Amino acid sequence: MALIEIIVLALIQGLTEFLPISSSGHLILPSQILGWQDQGQAFDIAVHVGTLGAVLIYFREDVISILSAWFKSIAGGGHTAESKLGWYILLATLPAGIFGALAQDAIKMYSRDAAVIATTTIVFGLLLWYADVKAKENKKITDLTWKSSLIIGITQAIAMIPGTSRSGITITAGLMLGLDKKSAARFSFLMSIPVIGGIGLVSTISMIKDGVDVDWNALIWGTGLSFVSAYACIFLFLKFIERMGMLPFVIYRLVLGATLFALIGFGII
């Protein structure tokens, strides 16, 4: 991979992993329009490790507190708000794990289908707008229950359909369940930790079994750049989300989806 490819793709992954705008809708554009080769499985793992590192560092106090309380609850120390949140995150991860295992071949088949990505980018963008308009926002993250966590987890599984956006659909579900924007985003980001970690582990094992060649220069640059861009994205998104709402992201998704359809129509992708 050329350095410009590494920089562009790593920044795209870092920025779009946590914004509700769909990373797959963006990652298809450079390769299709500029004729770049597919970045490969190893690079995908590297940039996901970078985004995982960003969310772990940003929420390090939450992660330590949740894990500590969760282990204490296992040892019979009783339940606290933090231990319950830990269980809810695990519960919300199960649907994605099950769906990913059962539908991984179909996911791979349609992961680069521009028409699928364009359609889901628009449809789920409109759903995000509806949730934002109708949201009551009368609940905090501490008001989550096992039922609401499972519902959000099921939507996270749906996000494996290319163009949906994991953060977008989980924030949409959180808003529809009454969470305020910051709580919905926070739970979405915390949920990403086991999901990204699991995907990275499974992909790494698969890569080792297949004997994939590794470009360490690309991996190091990709990991570092995706970490920096993802960390900045989380910080700015949580800082301004209550003030700007979801409309800017909805408009952006509609424009992106329309652009993809136009490129399909002209035979560019």
Tab-separated table of C-alpha atoms in Angstrom:
chain	number	residue	atom	x	y	z
A	1	MET	CA	0.000	0.000	0.000
A	2	ALA	CA	1.161	3.498	-0.819
A	3	LEU	CA	1.493	5.915	2.091
A	4	ILE	CA	-1.418	8.062	0.847
A	5	GLU	CA	-3.656	4.961	0.793
A	6	ILE	CA	-2.666	4.074	4.357
A	7	ILE	CA	-3.334	7.615	5.591
A	8	VAL	CA	-6.712	8.013	3.848
A	9	LEU	CA	-8.089	4.590	4.799
A	10	ALA	CA	-6.868	4.759	8.403
A	11	LEU	CA	-8.377	8.214	8.908
A	12	ILE	CA	-11.654	7.115	7.319
A	13	GLN	CA	-11.860	4.070	9.599
A	14	GLY	CA	-10.992	6.076	12.711
A	15	LEU	CA	-13.511	8.829	12.004
A	16	THR	CA	-16.397	6.738	10.716
A	17	GLU	CA	-16.253	3.890	13.248
A	18	PHE	CA	-17.917	6.017	15.916
A	19	LEU	CA	-19.809	8.628	13.906
A	20	PRO	CA	-23.317	7.517	12.810
A	21	ILE	CA	-22.433	7.715	9.105
A	22	SER	CA	-21.303	4.173	8.133
A	23	SER	CA	-17.655	3.263	7.629
A	24	SER	CA	-18.411	0.814	4.776
A	25	GLY	CA	-20.050	3.567	2.737
A	26	HIS	CA	-16.834	5.553	2.902
A	27	LEU	CA	-14.294	2.774	2.547
A	28	ILE	CA	-15.783	1.711	-0.781
A	29	LEU	CA	-15.233	5.118	-2.393
A	30	PRO	CA	-11.395	5.388	-2.518
A	31	SER	CA	-10.891	1.887	-3.952
A	32	GLN	CA	-13.716	2.189	-6.495
A	33	ILE	CA	-13.099	5.753	-7.659
A	34	LEU	CA	-9.287	5.834	-7.444
A	35	GLY	CA	-8.744	2.225	-8.455
A	36	TRP	CA	-6.915	1.253	-5.265
A	37	GLN	CA	-6.517	-2.415	-4.478
A	38	ASP	CA	-8.360	-3.892	-1.505
A	39	GLN	CA	-6.398	-3.074	1.642
A	40	GLY	CA	-6.477	-6.663	2.867
A	41	GLN	CA	-7.449	-8.409	6.081
A	42	ALA	CA	-4.288	-7.526	8.017
A	43	PHE	CA	-4.780	-3.788	7.477
A	44	ASP	CA	-8.456	-4.053	8.463
A	45	ILE	CA	-7.394	-5.675	11.738
A	46	ALA	CA	-4.764	-2.991	12.344
A	47	VAL	CA	-7.149	-0.049	11.962
A	48	HIS	CA	-9.730	-1.795	14.143
A	49	VAL	CA	-7.069	-2.274	16.820
A	50	GLY	CA	-6.435	1.464	16.595
A	51	THR	CA	-10.104	2.334	17.105
A	52	LEU	CA	-10.374	-0.220	19.929
A	53	GLY	CA	-7.382	1.388	21.637
A	54	ALA	CA	-8.998	4.815	21.285
A	55	VAL	CA	-12.272	3.825	22.954
A	56	LEU	CA	-10.420	1.934	25.706
A	57	ILE	CA	-8.203	4.914	26.510
A	58	TYR	CA	-11.024	7.452	26.328
A	59	PHE	CA	-13.312	5.425	28.591
A	60	ARG	CA	-10.500	3.945	30.707
A	61	GLU	CA	-12.050	5.037	34.021
A	62	ASP	CA	-15.439	3.629	33.034
A	63	VAL	CA	-13.882	0.392	31.792
A	64	ILE	CA	-11.877	-0.136	34.991
A	65	SER	CA	-14.883	0.667	37.170
A	66	ILE	CA	-17.237	-1.586	35.190
A	67	LEU	CA	-14.803	-4.507	35.075
A	68	SER	CA	-14.008	-4.227	38.780
A	69	ALA	CA	-17.688	-4.173	39.749
A	70	TRP	CA	-18.498	-6.957	37.285
A	71	PHE	CA	-15.860	-9.314	38.703
A	72	LYS	CA	-17.036	-8.513	42.234
A	73	SER	CA	-20.610	-9.398	41.250
A	74	ILE	CA	-19.386	-12.761	39.937
A	75	ALA	CA	-17.614	-13.378	43.240
A	76	GLY	CA	-20.850	-12.729	45.130
A	77	GLY	CA	-20.197	-9.123	46.035
A	78	GLY	CA	-23.657	-7.964	44.979
A	79	HIS	CA	-24.757	-5.771	42.114
A	80	THR	CA	-24.039	-2.081	41.592
A	81	ALA	CA	-24.894	0.265	38.726
A	82	GLU	CA	-21.454	-0.455	37.225
A	83	SER	CA	-21.727	-4.252	37.489
A	84	LYS	CA	-25.188	-4.165	35.901
A	85	LEU	CA	-23.818	-2.052	33.068
A	86	GLY	CA	-21.094	-4.649	32.541
A	87	TRP	CA	-23.693	-7.421	32.277
A	88	TYR	CA	-25.830	-5.299	29.951
A	89	ILE	CA	-22.872	-4.699	27.624
A	90	LEU	CA	-22.185	-8.443	27.480
A	91	LEU	CA	-25.869	-9.171	26.850
A	92	ALA	CA	-25.970	-6.578	24.074
A	93	THR	CA	-22.925	-8.217	22.452
A	94	LEU	CA	-24.506	-11.678	22.106
A	95	PRO	CA	-26.810	-10.939	19.113
A	96	ALA	CA	-23.909	-9.543	17.067
A	97	GLY	CA	-21.781	-12.586	17.877
A	98	ILE	CA	-24.529	-15.021	16.914
A	99	PHE	CA	-25.539	-13.154	13.759
A	100	GLY	CA	-21.914	-12.720	12.720
A	101	ALA	CA	-21.214	-16.446	13.093
A	102	LEU	CA	-24.322	-17.493	11.163
A	103	ALA	CA	-24.206	-14.913	8.382
A	104	GLN	CA	-20.497	-14.257	7.870
A	105	ASP	CA	-20.504	-15.623	4.303
A	106	ALA	CA	-23.419	-13.384	3.284
A	107	ILE	CA	-21.779	-10.408	4.998
A	108	LYS	CA	-18.559	-10.951	3.030
A	109	MET	CA	-20.538	-11.344	-0.201
A	110	TYR	CA	-22.316	-7.993	0.123
A	111	SER	CA	-19.645	-6.017	1.989
A	112	ARG	CA	-18.590	-4.270	-1.241
A	113	ASP	CA	-22.005	-4.064	-2.905
A	114	ALA	CA	-22.425	-0.359	-3.603
A	115	ALA	CA	-26.193	-0.608	-4.134
A	116	VAL	CA	-26.712	-2.291	-0.764
A	117	ILE	CA	-24.499	0.265	0.982
A	118	ALA	CA	-26.248	3.218	-0.717
A	119	THR	CA	-29.703	1.899	0.207
A	120	THR	CA	-28.912	1.180	3.853
A	121	THR	CA	-27.044	4.467	4.215
A	122	ILE	CA	-30.202	6.366	3.244
A	123	VAL	CA	-32.789	4.154	4.972
A	124	PHE	CA	-31.047	4.005	8.327
A	125	GLY	CA	-30.139	7.677	8.042
A	126	LEU	CA	-33.848	8.510	7.825
A	127	LEU	CA	-34.507	6.197	10.781
A	128	LEU	CA	-31.884	8.106	12.790
A	129	TRP	CA	-33.639	11.370	11.920
A	130	TYR	CA	-36.996	9.946	13.040
A	131	ALA	CA	-35.519	8.777	16.353
A	132	ASP	CA	-33.884	12.146	16.937
A	133	VAL	CA	-37.143	14.035	16.285
A	134	LYS	CA	-39.311	11.711	18.388
A	135	ALA	CA	-36.815	11.091	21.209
A	136	LYS	CA	-38.129	11.785	24.711
A	137	GLU	CA	-34.601	11.724	26.205
A	138	ASN	CA	-35.902	11.161	29.720
A	139	LYS	CA	-33.504	8.346	30.666
A	140	LYS	CA	-29.823	8.050	31.565
A	141	ILE	CA	-27.502	5.120	30.982
A	142	THR	CA	-28.219	3.993	34.568
A	143	ASP	CA	-31.878	3.510	33.588
A	144	LEU	CA	-31.040	0.717	31.152
A	145	THR	CA	-32.614	-2.686	31.780
A	146	TRP	CA	-31.748	-6.108	30.405
A	147	LYS	CA	-34.626	-5.790	27.931
A	148	SER	CA	-33.558	-2.409	26.572
A	149	SER	CA	-29.919	-3.552	26.419
A	150	LEU	CA	-30.909	-6.641	24.447
A	151	ILE	CA	-32.947	-4.542	22.010
A	152	ILE	CA	-29.966	-2.270	21.386
A	153	GLY	CA	-27.795	-5.369	21.015
A	154	ILE	CA	-30.113	-6.777	18.349
A	155	THR	CA	-29.836	-3.548	16.370
A	156	GLN	CA	-26.052	-3.812	16.681
A	157	ALA	CA	-26.309	-7.209	14.976
A	158	ILE	CA	-28.322	-5.614	12.158
A	159	ALA	CA	-25.426	-3.174	11.703
A	160	MET	CA	-23.402	-5.993	10.152
A	161	ILE	CA	-25.397	-5.267	7.002
A	162	PRO	CA	-23.033	-2.942	5.068
A	163	GLY	CA	-23.948	0.755	5.145
A	164	THR	CA	-26.072	0.528	8.296
A	165	SER	CA	-23.494	2.014	10.721
A	166	ARG	CA	-23.007	0.275	14.059
A	167	SER	CA	-22.922	3.500	16.047
A	168	GLY	CA	-25.772	4.966	14.004
A	169	ILE	CA	-28.272	2.172	14.557
A	170	THR	CA	-27.406	1.613	18.231
A	171	ILE	CA	-27.751	5.332	18.966
A	172	THR	CA	-31.038	5.262	17.045
A	173	ALA	CA	-32.277	2.401	19.228
A	174	GLY	CA	-31.108	4.159	22.385
A	175	LEU	CA	-32.966	7.331	21.468
A	176	MET	CA	-36.132	5.386	20.664
A	177	LEU	CA	-35.912	3.735	24.084
A	178	GLY	CA	-35.805	7.152	25.759
A	179	LEU	CA	-32.087	7.602	26.415
A	180	ASP	CA	-30.665	11.093	26.099
A	181	LYS	CA	-28.184	11.585	23.270
A	182	LYS	CA	-25.064	11.431	25.435
A	183	SER	CA	-26.186	8.251	27.212
A	184	ALA	CA	-27.146	6.591	23.922
A	185	ALA	CA	-23.753	7.454	22.422
A	186	ARG	CA	-21.850	6.392	25.539
A	187	PHE	CA	-23.538	2.985	25.664
A	188	SER	CA	-22.953	2.572	21.923
A	189	PHE	CA	-19.240	3.277	22.345
A	190	LEU	CA	-18.873	0.965	25.355
A	191	MET	CA	-20.695	-1.769	23.419
A	192	SER	CA	-18.123	-1.454	20.653
A	193	ILE	CA	-15.296	-2.712	22.883
A	194	PRO	CA	-16.199	-6.437	22.980
A	195	VAL	CA	-17.494	-6.342	19.387
A	196	ILE	CA	-14.371	-4.790	17.861
A	197	GLY	CA	-12.179	-6.928	20.102
A	198	GLY	CA	-14.020	-10.094	19.077
A	199	ILE	CA	-13.899	-9.276	15.369
A	200	GLY	CA	-10.200	-8.467	15.649
A	201	LEU	CA	-9.455	-11.761	17.431
A	202	VAL	CA	-11.437	-13.907	14.989
A	203	SER	CA	-9.896	-12.116	12.000
A	204	THR	CA	-6.384	-12.494	13.414
A	205	ILE	CA	-6.850	-16.235	13.938
A	206	SER	CA	-8.202	-16.571	10.388
A	207	MET	CA	-5.287	-14.572	8.998
A	208	ILE	CA	-2.733	-16.736	10.823
A	209	LYS	CA	-4.387	-19.932	9.572
A	210	ASP	CA	-4.387	-18.620	5.985
A	211	GLY	CA	-0.742	-17.544	6.219
A	212	VAL	CA	-1.434	-13.979	5.083
A	213	ASP	CA	1.641	-11.857	4.292
A	214	VAL	CA	1.961	-8.780	6.521
A	215	ASP	CA	3.170	-5.284	5.585
A	216	TRP	CA	4.289	-4.099	9.019
A	217	ASN	CA	4.892	-0.529	7.863
A	218	ALA	CA	1.271	-0.246	6.720
A	219	LEU	CA	-0.013	-1.875	9.923
A	220	ILE	CA	1.916	0.443	12.239
A	221	TRP	CA	0.849	3.581	10.362
A	222	GLY	CA	-2.717	2.341	10.075
A	223	THR	CA	-3.017	1.519	13.764
A	224	GLY	CA	-1.543	4.841	14.877
A	225	LEU	CA	-3.584	7.036	12.547
A	226	SER	CA	-6.863	5.234	13.225
A	227	PHE	CA	-6.211	5.561	16.971
A	228	VAL	CA	-5.637	9.324	16.795
A	229	SER	CA	-8.595	10.012	14.506
A	230	ALA	CA	-10.956	7.750	16.492
A	231	TYR	CA	-9.965	9.343	19.812
A	232	ALA	CA	-10.522	12.838	18.420
A	233	CYS	CA	-13.842	11.710	16.955
A	234	ILE	CA	-15.122	10.330	20.285
A	235	PHE	CA	-14.045	13.453	22.165
A	236	LEU	CA	-15.658	15.916	19.753
A	237	PHE	CA	-18.803	13.839	19.191
A	238	LEU	CA	-19.606	13.557	22.901
A	239	LYS	CA	-18.737	17.205	23.448
A	240	PHE	CA	-21.101	18.587	20.811
A	241	ILE	CA	-23.775	15.906	20.347
A	242	GLU	CA	-26.353	17.481	22.664
A	243	ARG	CA	-25.904	20.855	21.001
A	244	MET	CA	-25.997	19.835	17.337
A	245	GLY	CA	-28.249	16.755	17.450
A	246	MET	CA	-28.323	14.133	14.694
A	247	LEU	CA	-29.564	16.224	11.755
A	248	PRO	CA	-26.082	17.019	10.342
A	249	PHE	CA	-25.292	13.298	10.205
A	250	VAL	CA	-28.670	12.501	8.660
A	251	ILE	CA	-28.126	15.073	5.894
A	252	TYR	CA	-24.609	13.762	5.332
A	253	ARG	CA	-25.894	10.177	5.027
A	254	LEU	CA	-28.529	11.210	2.492
A	255	VAL	CA	-25.927	13.018	0.409
A	256	LEU	CA	-23.534	10.046	0.636
A	257	GLY	CA	-26.244	7.569	-0.357
A	258	ALA	CA	-27.348	9.742	-3.276
A	259	THR	CA	-23.714	10.096	-4.390
A	260	LEU	CA	-23.241	6.333	-4.346
A	261	PHE	CA	-26.400	5.837	-6.416
A	262	ALA	CA	-25.195	8.480	-8.896
A	263	LEU	CA	-21.802	6.769	-9.214
A	264	ILE	CA	-23.578	3.449	-9.786
A	265	GLY	CA	-25.801	5.034	-12.425
A	266	PHE	CA	-22.797	6.468	-14.299
A	267	GLY	CA	-21.022	3.125	-14.089
A	268	ILE	CA	-18.142	4.504	-12.022
A	269	ILE	CA	-18.631	1.938	-9.252
